[in-house]
Amino acid sequence: MQISINMNTHWISPYNFPQIKASTLDPKAKNQPFRSKSNSPSFLPINVKSITSTSNPFVKHCLKLRQNSSYRHSHGSVLVVGSTPIREIYSFQERVQERPITLDCLLVLDEAHIPEDLNLQSVRLVRISSTVMKKLSGLQSIDSIEMIALMKIPSTFHSVDDEFLEEDCNRWFQNAHRILVLDGIQDPGNLGTLLRSAMAFGWGGAFLLPGCCDPFNEKALRASRGASFQLPLVSGGWLHLDALRNHYNMKMLAGHPANDQKPRRISRLTRDFTDLLSDTPLCLVLGSEGGGLSEKTKDASELVSIPMAGEFESLNVSVAGGIFLYMLQPEDHKNFKLT
């Protein structure tokens, strides 16, 4: 595909996203309305084609998008660092989703090559210095970083509050047969890895309970390699999860170590166990390594452990999650299973 760049395209950020509410992700954002901020430093004059100073107001705006969840969600914009996740997100949205590409502005290192598979006809392109690139990326070394993109938070992300109707569940996930539920996953690396695994094994989406980190956090984005933009995501509480479960008559499973001190019935993740559930809509709940599953999750779910030959107490949540997601993947995805 040939590159087509229109340097006169006008771009203004931010955009207004009425369906995105940051209150679930950050309580401090609850009273921050979605409003136009065209007079803020996020406005980039049309004649600006390169930026060399880290004190530039637009650079400060981008830096705040990377560092601050409330600011990110109130503006509906995300900073994506690196050519690989940018290209993966762009390729997925161009191939699968029937909506405009969410790429607003592309910041490219001076004299760096622009990938030919990106059609930039309607995208604002700005060249930046290595100093600016290092500042915005937050990385010690930028040897492999040539591009940073400003992207809209996708419409497949929903942050819901108590003012919702059960039928709203219909628009959260296109396919709710297999939904990953994350219970207080605070480590962005683990959260991003789990989202990427869910995407790889054909799960319909992920539900983030309170206590989870922002899926558009810089480290989560890096670990997910763009899955945060591809997998439908919902951030909400147990009220919303119960509504989803009841609406689709879903069974709740929760990953849990076999050596629980309390006398609980814990099933084993075996081929026979997963085969019996192949036609059953499922929610799989995974808890944090530090706190584990909440008592609410334990009471509401069938606990399932991974059989292990060693004497290890448990696995890293992203490793254990990958095993659960693979073993419980949708029936129509089993053609990709190892034999």
GROMACS .gro file of C-alpha atoms in nm:
model
  339
    1MET     CA    1   0.000   0.000   0.000
    2GLN     CA    2   0.137   0.339  -0.099
    3ILE     CA    3   0.170   0.615   0.156
    4SER     CA    4  -0.055   0.910   0.104
    5ILE     CA    5   0.011   1.199   0.342
    6ASN     CA    6  -0.190   1.516   0.351
    7MET     CA    7   0.003   1.764   0.562
    8ASN     CA    8  -0.280   2.018   0.544
    9THR     CA    9  -0.529   1.799   0.723
   10HIS     CA   10  -0.663   1.985   1.025
   11TRP     CA   11  -0.656   1.796   1.353
   12ILE     CA   12  -0.788   1.912   1.685
   13SER     CA   13  -0.789   1.719   2.008
   14PRO     CA   14  -0.969   1.629   2.227
   15TYR     CA   15  -1.287   1.458   2.119
   16ASN     CA   16  -1.601   1.417   2.322
   17PHE     CA   17  -1.695   1.059   2.412
   18PRO     CA   18  -2.023   1.054   2.605
   19GLN     CA   19  -2.008   0.677   2.652
   20ILE     CA   20  -1.675   0.689   2.837
   21LYS     CA   21  -1.688   0.765   3.207
   22ALA     CA   22  -1.372   0.756   3.412
   23SER     CA   23  -1.538   0.730   3.752
   24THR     CA   24  -1.497   0.352   3.775
   25LEU     CA   25  -1.129   0.370   3.688
   26ASP     CA   26  -1.057   0.674   3.902
   27PRO     CA   27  -1.304   0.801   4.164
   28LYS     CA   28  -1.150   1.148   4.139
   29ALA     CA   29  -1.272   1.172   3.782
   30LYS     CA   30  -1.637   1.130   3.877
   31ASN     CA   31  -1.716   1.499   3.870
   32GLN     CA   32  -1.513   1.580   3.562
   33PRO     CA   33  -1.762   1.625   3.278
   34PHE     CA   34  -1.681   1.552   2.916
   35ARG     CA   35  -1.641   1.890   2.762
   36SER     CA   36  -1.462   2.047   2.472
   37LYS     CA   37  -1.119   2.179   2.553
   38SER     CA   38  -1.026   2.329   2.219
   39ASN     CA   39  -0.859   2.624   2.394
   40SER     CA   40  -0.633   2.395   2.595
   41PRO     CA   41  -0.268   2.319   2.509
   42SER     CA   42  -0.391   2.004   2.331
   43PHE     CA   43  -0.463   2.221   2.027
   44LEU     CA   44  -0.185   2.189   1.771
   45PRO     CA   45  -0.170   2.477   1.519
   46ILE     CA   46  -0.214   2.367   1.159
   47ASN     CA   47   0.118   2.514   1.051
   48VAL     CA   48   0.323   2.308   1.298
   49LYS     CA   49   0.502   2.028   1.113
   50SER     CA   50   0.783   1.957   1.359
   51ILE     CA   51   0.847   1.985   1.734
   52THR     CA   52   1.194   2.001   1.888
   53SER     CA   53   1.130   2.133   2.238
   54THR     CA   54   1.000   1.934   2.537
   55SER     CA   55   0.847   2.255   2.674
   56ASN     CA   56   0.603   2.274   2.383
   57PRO     CA   57   0.241   2.286   2.520
   58PHE     CA   58   0.138   2.001   2.292
   59VAL     CA   59   0.422   1.785   2.425
   60LYS     CA   60   0.306   1.860   2.780
   61HIS     CA   61  -0.047   1.759   2.683
   62CYS     CA   62   0.076   1.429   2.535
   63LEU     CA   63   0.290   1.360   2.841
   64LYS     CA   64  -0.010   1.407   3.067
   65LEU     CA   65  -0.212   1.169   2.850
   66ARG     CA   66   0.052   0.904   2.911
   67GLN     CA   67   0.084   0.962   3.284
   68ASN     CA   68  -0.266   1.047   3.408
   69SER     CA   69  -0.568   0.816   3.376
   70SER     CA   70  -0.829   1.083   3.459
   71TYR     CA   71  -0.682   1.325   3.205
   72ARG     CA   72  -0.664   1.047   2.946
   73HIS     CA   73  -1.029   0.948   2.982
   74SER     CA   74  -1.163   1.301   3.008
   75HIS     CA   75  -0.998   1.377   2.673
   76GLY     CA   76  -1.086   1.042   2.516
   77SER     CA   77  -0.728   1.010   2.387
   78VAL     CA   78  -0.444   0.766   2.442
   79LEU     CA   79  -0.073   0.787   2.367
   80VAL     CA   80   0.049   0.467   2.198
   81VAL     CA   81   0.427   0.424   2.187
   82GLY     CA   82   0.606   0.214   1.924
   83SER     CA   83   0.559   0.109   1.563
   84THR     CA   84   0.444  -0.248   1.639
   85PRO     CA   85   0.135  -0.173   1.854
   86ILE     CA   86   0.042   0.121   1.629
   87ARG     CA   87   0.051  -0.098   1.319
   88GLU     CA   88  -0.138  -0.381   1.491
   89ILE     CA   89  -0.415  -0.150   1.609
   90TYR     CA   90  -0.437   0.025   1.273
   91SER     CA   91  -0.441  -0.302   1.078
   92PHE     CA   92  -0.709  -0.454   1.302
   93GLN     CA   93  -0.939  -0.154   1.285
   94GLU     CA   94  -0.898  -0.120   0.911
   95ARG     CA   95  -0.965  -0.492   0.856
   96VAL     CA   96  -1.237  -0.574   1.110
   97GLN     CA   97  -1.416  -0.277   1.251
   98GLU     CA   98  -1.675  -0.082   1.059
   99ARG     CA   99  -1.581   0.259   1.192
  100PRO     CA  100  -1.320   0.528   1.123
  101ILE     CA  101  -0.961   0.458   1.221
  102THR     CA  102  -0.893   0.604   1.566
  103LEU     CA  103  -0.549   0.734   1.472
  104ASP     CA  104  -0.557   1.112   1.511
  105CYS     CA  105  -0.197   1.225   1.503
  106LEU     CA  106   0.130   1.047   1.430
  107LEU     CA  107   0.451   1.174   1.586
  108VAL     CA  108   0.750   1.045   1.389
  109LEU     CA  109   1.117   1.067   1.479
  110ASP     CA  110   1.319   1.295   1.253
  111GLU     CA  111   1.413   1.119   0.928
  112ALA     CA  112   1.256   0.790   1.041
  113HIS     CA  113   1.093   0.572   0.777
  114ILE     CA  114   0.712   0.556   0.777
  115PRO     CA  115   0.573   0.202   0.731
  116GLU     CA  116   0.415   0.158   0.390
  117ASP     CA  117   0.118  -0.031   0.530
  118LEU     CA  118  -0.013   0.282   0.702
  119ASN     CA  119  -0.246   0.490   0.488
  120LEU     CA  120  -0.200   0.836   0.637
  121GLN     CA  121  -0.416   1.036   0.402
  122SER     CA  122  -0.637   1.173   0.679
  123VAL     CA  123  -0.384   1.167   0.962
  124ARG     CA  124  -0.187   1.460   1.098
  125LEU     CA  125   0.185   1.382   1.083
  126VAL     CA  126   0.441   1.573   1.289
  127ARG     CA  127   0.816   1.515   1.302
  128ILE     CA  128   0.974   1.527   1.648
  129SER     CA  129   1.329   1.537   1.780
  130SER     CA  130   1.495   1.250   1.969
  131THR     CA  131   1.473   1.459   2.287
  132VAL     CA  132   1.096   1.491   2.251
  133MET     CA  133   1.065   1.124   2.160
  134LYS     CA  134   1.251   1.018   2.473
  135LYS     CA  135   1.039   1.249   2.690
  136LEU     CA  136   0.709   1.124   2.550
  137SER     CA  137   0.798   0.755   2.541
  138GLY     CA  138   0.914   0.743   2.902
  139LEU     CA  139   1.183   0.493   2.801
  140GLN     CA  140   1.553   0.511   2.879
  141SER     CA  141   1.644   0.393   2.531
  142ILE     CA  142   1.453   0.490   2.217
  143ASP     CA  143   1.669   0.292   1.974
  144SER     CA  144   1.366   0.091   1.859
  145ILE     CA  145   1.106   0.368   1.898
  146GLU     CA  146   1.037   0.571   1.584
  147MET     CA  147   0.666   0.654   1.619
  148ILE     CA  148   0.415   0.763   1.879
  149ALA     CA  149   0.045   0.792   1.800
  150LEU     CA  150  -0.242   0.981   1.953
  151MET     CA  151  -0.548   0.759   1.927
  152LYS     CA  152  -0.907   0.795   2.038
  153ILE     CA  153  -1.019   0.559   2.313
  154PRO     CA  154  -1.214   0.300   2.111
  155SER     CA  155  -1.592   0.278   2.120
  156THR     CA  156  -1.552  -0.086   2.231
  157PHE     CA  157  -1.455   0.043   2.577
  158HIS     CA  158  -1.740   0.110   2.821
  159SER     CA  159  -1.713   0.247   3.173
  160VAL     CA  160  -2.054   0.204   3.333
  161ASP     CA  161  -2.217   0.349   3.642
  162ASP     CA  162  -2.529   0.257   3.839
  163GLU     CA  163  -2.759   0.437   3.595
  164PHE     CA  164  -2.786   0.159   3.341
  165LEU     CA  165  -3.044  -0.088   3.214
  166GLU     CA  166  -2.988  -0.462   3.186
  167GLU     CA  167  -3.046  -0.445   2.811
  168ASP     CA  168  -2.737  -0.223   2.790
  169CYS     CA  169  -2.541  -0.549   2.821
  170ASN     CA  170  -2.628  -0.619   2.459
  171ARG     CA  171  -2.395  -0.347   2.336
  172TRP     CA  172  -2.100  -0.431   2.560
  173PHE     CA  173  -1.989  -0.747   2.382
  174GLN     CA  174  -2.062  -0.864   2.031
  175ASN     CA  175  -2.013  -1.222   2.150
  176ALA     CA  176  -2.060  -1.295   2.522
  177HIS     CA  177  -2.002  -1.671   2.511
  178ARG     CA  178  -1.663  -1.637   2.681
  179ILE     CA  179  -1.583  -1.331   2.894
  180LEU     CA  180  -1.267  -1.278   3.099
  181VAL     CA  181  -1.331  -1.104   3.433
  182LEU     CA  182  -1.040  -0.939   3.614
  183ASP     CA  183  -1.079  -0.890   3.989
  184GLY     CA  184  -0.842  -0.622   4.123
  185ILE     CA  185  -0.557  -0.680   3.875
  186GLN     CA  186  -0.340  -0.378   3.955
  187ASP     CA  187  -0.020  -0.477   3.777
  188PRO     CA  188  -0.043  -0.327   3.425
  189GLY     CA  189   0.196  -0.585   3.281
  190ASN     CA  190  -0.025  -0.872   3.398
  191LEU     CA  191  -0.343  -0.700   3.285
  192GLY     CA  192  -0.203  -0.625   2.940
  193THR     CA  193  -0.074  -0.980   2.897
  194LEU     CA  194  -0.411  -1.127   2.996
  195LEU     CA  195  -0.593  -0.906   2.746
  196ARG     CA  196  -0.356  -1.014   2.471
  197SER     CA  197  -0.405  -1.381   2.561
  198ALA     CA  198  -0.784  -1.339   2.563
  199MET     CA  199  -0.763  -1.185   2.218
  200ALA     CA  200  -0.537  -1.464   2.091
  201PHE     CA  201  -0.770  -1.740   2.211
  202GLY     CA  202  -1.089  -1.590   2.072
  203TRP     CA  203  -1.259  -1.468   2.391
  204GLY     CA  204  -1.542  -1.221   2.346
  205GLY     CA  205  -1.413  -0.948   2.578
  206ALA     CA  206  -1.299  -0.858   2.927
  207PHE     CA  207  -1.482  -0.714   3.228
  208LEU     CA  208  -1.272  -0.511   3.471
  209LEU     CA  209  -1.396  -0.506   3.830
  210PRO     CA  210  -1.297  -0.224   4.072
  211GLY     CA  211  -0.930  -0.219   4.165
  212CYS     CA  212  -0.802  -0.297   3.816
  213CYS     CA  213  -0.554  -0.064   3.656
  214ASP     CA  214  -0.643   0.137   3.348
  215PRO     CA  215  -0.618  -0.084   3.035
  216PHE     CA  216  -0.483   0.223   2.853
  217ASN     CA  217  -0.201   0.268   3.103
  218GLU     CA  218   0.132   0.288   2.918
  219LYS     CA  219   0.266  -0.041   3.061
  220ALA     CA  220  -0.064  -0.220   3.002
  221LEU     CA  221  -0.063  -0.101   2.642
  222ARG     CA  222   0.293  -0.220   2.596
  223ALA     CA  223   0.211  -0.565   2.737
  224SER     CA  224  -0.114  -0.598   2.544
  225ARG     CA  225   0.050  -0.502   2.213
  226GLY     CA  226  -0.268  -0.323   2.107
  227ALA     CA  227  -0.524  -0.573   2.246
  228SER     CA  228  -0.681  -0.294   2.456
  229PHE     CA  229  -0.801  -0.146   2.126
  230GLN     CA  230  -0.913  -0.476   1.976
  231LEU     CA  231  -1.087  -0.660   2.261
  232PRO     CA  232  -1.421  -0.520   2.387
  233LEU     CA  233  -1.370  -0.394   2.744
  234VAL     CA  234  -1.614  -0.302   3.019
  235SER     CA  235  -1.518  -0.135   3.347
  236GLY     CA  236  -1.784  -0.173   3.613
  237GLY     CA  237  -1.886  -0.328   3.942
  238TRP     CA  238  -2.058  -0.643   4.061
  239LEU     CA  239  -2.398  -0.489   3.994
  240HIS     CA  240  -2.311  -0.472   3.625
  241LEU     CA  241  -2.141  -0.812   3.617
  242ASP     CA  242  -2.446  -0.975   3.778
  243ALA     CA  243  -2.665  -0.812   3.515
  244LEU     CA  244  -2.441  -0.947   3.239
  245ARG     CA  245  -2.436  -1.295   3.395
  246ASN     CA  246  -2.816  -1.304   3.433
  247HIS     CA  247  -2.879  -1.162   3.088
  248TYR     CA  248  -2.679  -1.435   2.913
  249ASN     CA  249  -2.730  -1.707   3.178
  250MET     CA  250  -2.353  -1.737   3.224
  251LYS     CA  251  -2.167  -1.977   3.452
  252MET     CA  252  -1.902  -1.821   3.677
  253LEU     CA  253  -1.563  -1.990   3.709
  254ALA     CA  254  -1.271  -1.853   3.908
  255GLY     CA  255  -0.907  -1.957   3.898
  256HIS     CA  256  -0.788  -2.056   4.246
  257PRO     CA  257  -0.495  -2.249   4.400
  258ALA     CA  258  -0.571  -2.608   4.495
  259ASN     CA  259  -0.420  -2.567   4.844
  260ASP     CA  260  -0.680  -2.326   4.982
  261GLN     CA  261  -0.679  -2.335   5.362
  262LYS     CA  262  -1.058  -2.306   5.382
  263PRO     CA  263  -1.267  -2.617   5.312
  264ARG     CA  264  -1.399  -2.534   4.966
  265ARG     CA  265  -1.486  -2.755   4.673
  266ILE     CA  266  -1.229  -2.686   4.401
  267SER     CA  267  -1.259  -2.842   4.056
  268ARG     CA  268  -0.956  -2.936   3.845
  269LEU     CA  269  -0.892  -2.784   3.504
  270THR     CA  270  -0.886  -3.098   3.290
  271ARG     CA  271  -0.985  -3.178   2.932
  272ASP     CA  272  -1.297  -3.360   3.052
  273PHE     CA  273  -1.395  -3.060   3.265
  274THR     CA  274  -1.359  -2.813   2.977
  275ASP     CA  275  -1.536  -3.041   2.727
  276LEU     CA  276  -1.845  -3.046   2.948
  277LEU     CA  277  -1.854  -2.666   2.936
  278SER     CA  278  -1.800  -2.621   2.564
  279ASP     CA  279  -2.158  -2.505   2.498
  280THR     CA  280  -2.201  -2.312   2.824
  281PRO     CA  281  -2.157  -1.932   2.830
  282LEU     CA  282  -1.880  -1.857   3.079
  283CYS     CA  283  -1.726  -1.580   3.285
  284LEU     CA  284  -1.374  -1.664   3.400
  285VAL     CA  285  -1.261  -1.459   3.701
  286LEU     CA  286  -0.891  -1.409   3.777
  287GLY     CA  287  -0.765  -1.226   4.086
  288SER     CA  288  -0.447  -1.040   4.166
  289GLU     CA  289  -0.136  -1.220   4.286
  290GLY     CA  290  -0.121  -1.016   4.605
  291GLY     CA  291  -0.483  -1.018   4.716
  292GLY     CA  292  -0.615  -1.314   4.522
  293LEU     CA  293  -0.986  -1.346   4.457
  294SER     CA  294  -1.231  -1.133   4.654
  295GLU     CA  295  -1.473  -1.311   4.887
  296LYS     CA  296  -1.756  -1.201   4.659
  297THR     CA  297  -1.591  -1.378   4.367
  298LYS     CA  298  -1.531  -1.695   4.572
  299ASP     CA  299  -1.894  -1.705   4.685
  300ALA     CA  300  -2.034  -1.640   4.337
  301SER     CA  301  -1.809  -1.874   4.137
  302GLU     CA  302  -1.710  -2.235   4.096
  303LEU     CA  303  -1.342  -2.246   4.194
  304VAL     CA  304  -1.106  -2.420   3.952
  305SER     CA  305  -0.738  -2.504   3.995
  306ILE     CA  306  -0.464  -2.597   3.747
  307PRO     CA  307  -0.319  -2.943   3.820
  308MET     CA  308   0.056  -2.915   3.883
  309ALA     CA  309   0.315  -3.186   3.939
  310GLY     CA  310   0.554  -2.960   4.127
  311GLU     CA  311   0.531  -2.830   4.484
  312PHE     CA  312   0.466  -2.473   4.375
  313GLU     CA  313   0.195  -2.287   4.562
  314SER     CA  314   0.066  -2.100   4.258
  315LEU     CA  315   0.154  -1.955   3.919
  316ASN     CA  316   0.188  -1.595   3.809
  317VAL     CA  317  -0.162  -1.471   3.723
  318SER     CA  318  -0.075  -1.399   3.360
  319VAL     CA  319   0.074  -1.748   3.320
  320ALA     CA  320  -0.219  -1.918   3.494
  321GLY     CA  321  -0.461  -1.699   3.301
  322GLY     CA  322  -0.306  -1.802   2.971
  323ILE     CA  323  -0.362  -2.169   3.059
  324PHE     CA  324  -0.725  -2.107   3.160
  325LEU     CA  325  -0.795  -1.899   2.851
  326TYR     CA  326  -0.646  -2.165   2.624
  327MET     CA  327  -0.824  -2.459   2.786
  328LEU     CA  328  -1.161  -2.282   2.799
  329GLN     CA  329  -1.144  -2.108   2.463
  330PRO     CA  330  -1.462  -2.103   2.251
  331GLU     CA  331  -1.554  -2.419   2.061
  332ASP     CA  332  -1.530  -2.244   1.724
  333HIS     CA  333  -1.170  -2.148   1.807
  334LYS     CA  334  -1.055  -2.504   1.877
  335ASN     CA  335  -0.929  -2.551   1.522
  336PHE     CA  336  -0.630  -2.348   1.639
  337LYS     CA  337  -0.560  -2.573   1.940
  338LEU     CA  338  -0.244  -2.776   1.957
  339THR     CA  339  -0.292  -3.147   1.884
   0.00000   0.00000   0.00000
